[in-house]
Amino acid sequence: MMAQEKQFLKSQEQFESLCELVQQAGRDGLRMDEIEGQLMPGLMLLGRRFLEGHVAAQGDGDVGTNASSDDRTLQRSQEPHSRRYLSIFGEVIIERYVYVAREGQKAEYVPVDVRLGLPAGENSYLLEEWQQRLCVKDAFGESVADLKAILGTGVSVRTAEEMNHRMAEYVPDYRVSQPVPAADEEQELLVVTGDGKGVVMRRPFEEELREHLELASTNAAANVSVATSSLEPGAPEVSGRRRRPMTARRARQARRRELEEARRTPAHNPSPRDTDGRNKRKSKKQMAYVGAVYTIARFRRTTDDVLDEMARRARAKDRPQPQHKRVWAEMTRILHGEPCSGREWLFCSLALECDQRDLLRGKTLICLLDGEHSLWDMQQYWFKRAVGILDIFHVSERVWGVAHCFHKQGTDAAQTFATHHLRMILDGKVSYVIRNFQRMLTERKLNKEKRRTIQAAITYFQNNREHMHYDQYLAAGYPIGSGVAEGACRHLVKDRMELTGMRWERPGAQAMLHLRAIYLNGEWSSFINFRIQNEQAKLYGPGTIYAEFGNYAQAA
C-alpha cells in the first residue's frame, strides 16, 4: 500500500470517529457549542493526517546518487534527513534526502522542500500569518496565548517576536512595488500630514549607538588581530600546544559578552543630580514619526461651520472622505555607523509617494502639521511648493488652555472665551488674538503657571502665524485639521506600542510599526502574498532541478 493511501486510511478512521461523536452528542442532548468544542481536536488531527498524506505522496526526494545544480554536482545524503514543519494542525515531521557538495555540509538542494514549497523556517506561512495578524493588534504574549487557545498548538513568545522581525524585512520592498492609485479614484487635493509620538524604550538611543560603535571598533581590531597573530613563530604554548589564535569571530563574541555584562551591572558612580536633588535620567522615549498621504475633494466651509463641528465633536455629514490614505511610521535608526533621523526618513518616504501620485504636479499639495519647528523644516525641504497649514486642533488646545487660566473648566464663561478667540483666528485675525493675550498678560494678576501658559500660546501663534490663514484655507476648501495624523499616532503607535508595561528595543519597535502600518492600510493579504512569493524565489529560484520532474513520487 502506498504511503499516501495509508495516511488517507487513517484519515478515514478519524472521520468515522467524528461521525460517531456527533451522533452520540445528539443522543446526549449536547448544545451546539459543546459539540463544536468536542469536534475541534478531532478536526485538527484530521487536517494533520491529510497533510501527512500529501507529504507522503511526494516521495523521499531521491532523484539519484548525484544531482546537478548551477553547473555543480551535488551528492545525495547517505540517510534521509528529518525536518520539522509546524502547521496550523500541529507538527508534521518530513523525512527526505538532501543533496550536498560534501557529506556533513549544509544542504544545497532538497527536492521535497522545493516540491512542497516549504518556508525558510519551520513554521508554516499560514501559521505565521495568523500569529502576526494577532501580534500587530495585541501584545506578543497575549497573541501567542490566544492562538494556542484556538488551535491547540502554536509557538513561543520569542518565536513570535522573531517572526515579526523577519516578516518586516520584506515591507520596504513591498511598498516600492505597489502601483499608484488609479487617476479616476483620486481627488483634487493631495494632503500630507505628519506628527510624532514617543515610544518607551528599554534603553536610550544614545546607549544603542555607543554599543554599535564599540562593536564596530572591536570588529575592526579583531580583523587586524587575525592578520597578525595566526600561529606566529615563537607563539606562547599551553600544555605543549600553541595557544589558539584570536579569530575575528571570537573577538566579537568576547566583546559582546563584555558589553552585556556591563549592561547588567549597575554603575558604581553616583547619579548626577540637578539643583533640586533629584536624579537626572536619560529619556528612554524615542520618537516615532507618523505620516499619511491621501487625496480629498475640496470642502468649502464657513467659520460657523467649523465652530459647530468642533463644539459638537461630530463630523459634517457631507464631508468628503480621504481617498487611498496610506499611513507610515519611522524611527531614528543606525545606518553605516551614523544615526539616521526617523523624521527625515519619514518625510523622504512621503515625498516619494506624493511624486508618484502626482507626477505632473497638477494637484494642490497641502501639508498639515502641528507647531513643531523640525516638522516645518522638513516641509520646507521636501514639500516647498505645498500650502502649509497649522493643525487647527493644536491651535484650539492652546486657546482652551488660556481660557482655563481665567475661567473654570466646563463653564459657559470658558466656552464663550474660547469660541470668541477661535472665531477670530478662523476669520484670519491672528494678530488680534495675540495682542489680546498680551494685554491680558500685562493687565491681569496671574500666578507663574498661568503666565507661562498664556506666554506659550502667544509664542506658538507668533511662530506659526504664516501657517494660520484659515479664512483663505476655508474659502479654498482646504482641510485645516490633521485628524488623519492624530488618528494614525493613536491607532498606529499608541494603541499597540503603549500597552501596559511595554518597553521596546528599537529594531523590534520599527518592525512592529512597519507591519502595523501595512495592516492599518488594508494591505495585509497583499503583503503576505508578496512576502511568500519573494521568499520562495530566494529559496527555490526558477533554475532548480525540480523543473525536470513532474512528480517526486515517480523520481524517488
mmCIF file with all atom_site columns, N, CA, C and O in Angstrom, residues 314-334:
data_model
loop_
_atom_site.group_PDB
_atom_site.id
_atom_site.type_symbol
_atom_site.label_atom_id
_atom_site.label_alt_id
_atom_site.label_comp_id
_atom_site.label_asym_id
_atom_site.label_entity_id
_atom_site.label_seq_id
_atom_site.pdbx_PDB_ins_code
_atom_site.Cartn_x
_atom_site.Cartn_y
_atom_site.Cartn_z
_atom_site.occupancy
_atom_site.B_iso_or_equiv
_atom_site.pdbx_formal_charge
_atom_site.auth_seq_id
_atom_site.auth_comp_id
_atom_site.auth_asym_id
_atom_site.auth_atom_id
_atom_site.pdbx_PDB_model_num
ATOM 1  N N  . ALA A 1 314 ? -18.442 66.339 16.155 1.00 0.00 ? 314 ALA A N  1
ATOM 2  C CA . ALA A 1 314 ? -19.014 65.415 15.174 1.00 0.00 ? 314 ALA A CA 1
ATOM 3  C C  . ALA A 1 314 ? -18.644 65.888 13.772 1.00 0.00 ? 314 ALA A C  1
ATOM 4  O O  . ALA A 1 314 ? -18.536 67.092 13.522 1.00 0.00 ? 314 ALA A O  1
ATOM 5  N N  . ARG A 1 315 ? -18.467 64.977 12.864 1.00 0.00 ? 315 ARG A N  1
ATOM 6  C CA . ARG A 1 315 ? -18.095 65.325 11.509 1.00 0.00 ? 315 ARG A CA 1
ATOM 7  C C  . ARG A 1 315 ? -19.342 65.683 10.709 1.00 0.00 ? 315 ARG A C  1
ATOM 8  O O  . ARG A 1 315 ? -20.395 65.081 10.870 1.00 0.00 ? 315 ARG A O  1
ATOM 9  N N  . ALA A 1 316 ? -19.199 66.678 9.840  1.00 0.00 ? 316 ALA A N  1
ATOM 10 C CA . ALA A 1 316 ? -20.309 67.045 8.965  1.00 0.00 ? 316 ALA A CA 1
ATOM 11 C C  . ALA A 1 316 ? -20.670 65.863 8.067  1.00 0.00 ? 316 ALA A C  1
ATOM 12 O O  . ALA A 1 316 ? -19.800 65.148 7.582  1.00 0.00 ? 316 ALA A O  1
ATOM 13 N N  . LYS A 1 317 ? -21.962 65.675 7.864  1.00 0.00 ? 317 LYS A N  1
ATOM 14 C CA . LYS A 1 317 ? -22.426 64.515 7.115  1.00 0.00 ? 317 LYS A CA 1
ATOM 15 C C  . LYS A 1 317 ? -21.948 64.512 5.672  1.00 0.00 ? 317 LYS A C  1
ATOM 16 O O  . LYS A 1 317 ? -21.708 63.458 5.092  1.00 0.00 ? 317 LYS A O  1
ATOM 17 N N  . ASP A 1 318 ? -21.805 65.696 5.081  1.00 0.00 ? 318 ASP A N  1
ATOM 18 C CA . ASP A 1 318 ? -21.445 65.778 3.673  1.00 0.00 ? 318 ASP A CA 1
ATOM 19 C C  . ASP A 1 318 ? -19.946 65.951 3.458  1.00 0.00 ? 318 ASP A C  1
ATOM 20 O O  . ASP A 1 318 ? -19.507 66.220 2.343  1.00 0.00 ? 318 ASP A O  1
ATOM 21 N N  . ARG A 1 319 ? -19.141 65.806 4.488  1.00 0.00 ? 319 ARG A N  1
ATOM 22 C CA . ARG A 1 319 ? -17.697 65.974 4.332  1.00 0.00 ? 319 ARG A CA 1
ATOM 23 C C  . ARG A 1 319 ? -17.138 64.854 3.464  1.00 0.00 ? 319 ARG A C  1
ATOM 24 O O  . ARG A 1 319 ? -17.445 63.681 3.659  1.00 0.00 ? 319 ARG A O  1
ATOM 25 N N  . PRO A 1 320 ? -16.289 65.198 2.483  1.00 0.00 ? 320 PRO A N  1
ATOM 26 C CA . PRO A 1 320 ? -15.698 64.159 1.625  1.00 0.00 ? 320 PRO A CA 1
ATOM 27 C C  . PRO A 1 320 ? -14.732 63.280 2.407  1.00 0.00 ? 320 PRO A C  1
ATOM 28 O O  . PRO A 1 320 ? -14.139 63.697 3.406  1.00 0.00 ? 320 PRO A O  1
ATOM 29 N N  . GLN A 1 321 ? -14.564 62.061 1.935  1.00 0.00 ? 321 GLN A N  1
ATOM 30 C CA . GLN A 1 321 ? -13.701 61.095 2.603  1.00 0.00 ? 321 GLN A CA 1
ATOM 31 C C  . GLN A 1 321 ? -12.310 61.076 1.959  1.00 0.00 ? 321 GLN A C  1
ATOM 32 O O  . GLN A 1 321 ? -12.178 61.222 0.750  1.00 0.00 ? 321 GLN A O  1
ATOM 33 N N  . PRO A 1 322 ? -11.265 60.895 2.780  1.00 0.00 ? 322 PRO A N  1
ATOM 34 C CA . PRO A 1 322 ? -9.922  60.742 2.207  1.00 0.00 ? 322 PRO A CA 1
ATOM 35 C C  . PRO A 1 322 ? -9.868  59.514 1.298  1.00 0.00 ? 322 PRO A C  1
ATOM 36 O O  . PRO A 1 322 ? -10.467 58.482 1.595  1.00 0.00 ? 322 PRO A O  1
ATOM 37 N N  . GLN A 1 323 ? -9.151  59.640 0.203  1.00 0.00 ? 323 GLN A N  1
ATOM 38 C CA . GLN A 1 323 ? -9.028  58.547 -0.763 1.00 0.00 ? 323 GLN A CA 1
ATOM 39 C C  . GLN A 1 323 ? -7.608  57.969 -0.726 1.00 0.00 ? 323 GLN A C  1
ATOM 40 O O  . GLN A 1 323 ? -6.630  58.707 -0.734 1.00 0.00 ? 323 GLN A O  1
ATOM 41 N N  . HIS A 1 324 ? -7.555  56.634 -0.672 1.00 0.00 ? 324 HIS A N  1
ATOM 42 C CA . HIS A 1 324 ? -6.278  55.918 -0.696 1.00 0.00 ? 324 HIS A CA 1
ATOM 43 C C  . HIS A 1 324 ? -5.311  56.466 0.360  1.00 0.00 ? 324 HIS A C  1
ATOM 44 O O  . HIS A 1 324 ? -4.162  56.803 0.060  1.00 0.00 ? 324 HIS A O  1
ATOM 45 N N  . LYS A 1 325 ? -5.804  56.549 1.556  1.00 0.00 ? 325 LYS A N  1
ATOM 46 C CA . LYS A 1 325 ? -4.958  57.023 2.661  1.00 0.00 ? 325 LYS A CA 1
ATOM 47 C C  . LYS A 1 325 ? -3.938  55.951 3.007  1.00 0.00 ? 325 LYS A C  1
ATOM 48 O O  . LYS A 1 325 ? -4.292  54.786 3.218  1.00 0.00 ? 325 LYS A O  1
ATOM 49 N N  . ARG A 1 326 ? -2.690  56.339 3.063  1.00 0.00 ? 326 ARG A N  1
ATOM 50 C CA . ARG A 1 326 ? -1.623  55.420 3.446  1.00 0.00 ? 326 ARG A CA 1
ATOM 51 C C  . ARG A 1 326 ? -0.830  56.035 4.582  1.00 0.00 ? 326 ARG A C  1
ATOM 52 O O  . ARG A 1 326 ? -0.277  57.131 4.434  1.00 0.00 ? 326 ARG A O  1
ATOM 53 N N  . VAL A 1 327 ? -0.779  55.345 5.690  1.00 0.00 ? 327 VAL A N  1
ATOM 54 C CA . VAL A 1 327 ? -0.026  55.832 6.840  1.00 0.00 ? 327 VAL A CA 1
ATOM 55 C C  . VAL A 1 327 ? 1.322   55.119 6.889  1.00 0.00 ? 327 VAL A C  1
ATOM 56 O O  . VAL A 1 327 ? 1.482   54.008 6.360  1.00 0.00 ? 327 VAL A O  1
ATOM 57 N N  . TRP A 1 328 ? 2.259   55.756 7.521  1.00 0.00 ? 328 TRP A N  1
ATOM 58 C CA . TRP A 1 328 ? 3.596   55.187 7.628  1.00 0.00 ? 328 TRP A CA 1
ATOM 59 C C  . TRP A 1 328 ? 4.261   55.728 8.882  1.00 0.00 ? 328 TRP A C  1
ATOM 60 O O  . TRP A 1 328 ? 3.868   56.764 9.411  1.00 0.00 ? 328 TRP A O  1
ATOM 61 N N  . ALA A 1 329 ? 5.265   55.027 9.390  1.00 0.00 ? 329 ALA A N  1
ATOM 62 C CA . ALA A 1 329 ? 5.967   55.467 10.597 1.00 0.00 ? 329 ALA A CA 1
ATOM 63 C C  . ALA A 1 329 ? 7.434   55.078 10.517 1.00 0.00 ? 329 ALA A C  1
ATOM 64 O O  . ALA A 1 329 ? 7.770   53.998 10.023 1.00 0.00 ? 329 ALA A O  1
ATOM 65 N N  . GLU A 1 330 ? 8.293   55.950 11.002 1.00 0.00 ? 330 GLU A N  1
ATOM 66 C CA . GLU A 1 330 ? 9.726   55.699 11.030 1.00 0.00 ? 330 GLU A CA 1
ATOM 67 C C  . GLU A 1 330 ? 10.306  56.162 12.361 1.00 0.00 ? 330 GLU A C  1
ATOM 68 O O  . GLU A 1 330 ? 9.826   57.122 12.958 1.00 0.00 ? 330 GLU A O  1
ATOM 69 N N  . MET A 1 331 ? 11.360  55.469 12.776 1.00 0.00 ? 331 MET A N  1
ATOM 70 C CA . MET A 1 331 ? 12.120  55.867 13.954 1.00 0.00 ? 331 MET A CA 1
ATOM 71 C C  . MET A 1 331 ? 13.577  56.072 13.528 1.00 0.00 ? 331 MET A C  1
ATOM 72 O O  . MET A 1 331 ? 14.018  55.524 12.520 1.00 0.00 ? 331 MET A O  1
ATOM 73 N N  . THR A 1 332 ? 14.290  56.856 14.303 1.00 0.00 ? 332 THR A N  1
ATOM 74 C CA . THR A 1 332 ? 15.707  57.050 14.036 1.00 0.00 ? 332 THR A CA 1
ATOM 75 C C  . THR A 1 332 ? 16.422  55.715 14.120 1.00 0.00 ? 332 THR A C  1
ATOM 76 O O  . THR A 1 332 ? 16.197  54.931 15.039 1.00 0.00 ? 332 THR A O  1
ATOM 77 N N  . ARG A 1 333 ? 17.267  55.449 13.139 1.00 0.00 ? 333 ARG A N  1
ATOM 78 C CA . ARG A 1 333 ? 17.974  54.176 13.082 1.00 0.00 ? 333 ARG A CA 1
ATOM 79 C C  . ARG A 1 333 ? 19.466  54.434 12.902 1.00 0.00 ? 333 ARG A C  1
ATOM 80 O O  . ARG A 1 333 ? 19.896  55.576 12.698 1.00 0.00 ? 333 ARG A O  1
ATOM 81 N N  . ILE A 1 334 ? 20.245  53.372 12.967 1.00 0.00 ? 334 ILE A N  1
ATOM 82 C CA . ILE A 1 334 ? 21.693  53.481 12.773 1.00 0.00 ? 334 ILE A CA 1
ATOM 83 C C  . ILE A 1 334 ? 22.016  52.958 11.380 1.00 0.00 ? 334 ILE A C  1
ATOM 84 O O  . ILE A 1 334 ? 21.718  51.815 11.044 1.00 0.00 ? 334 ILE A O  1
#
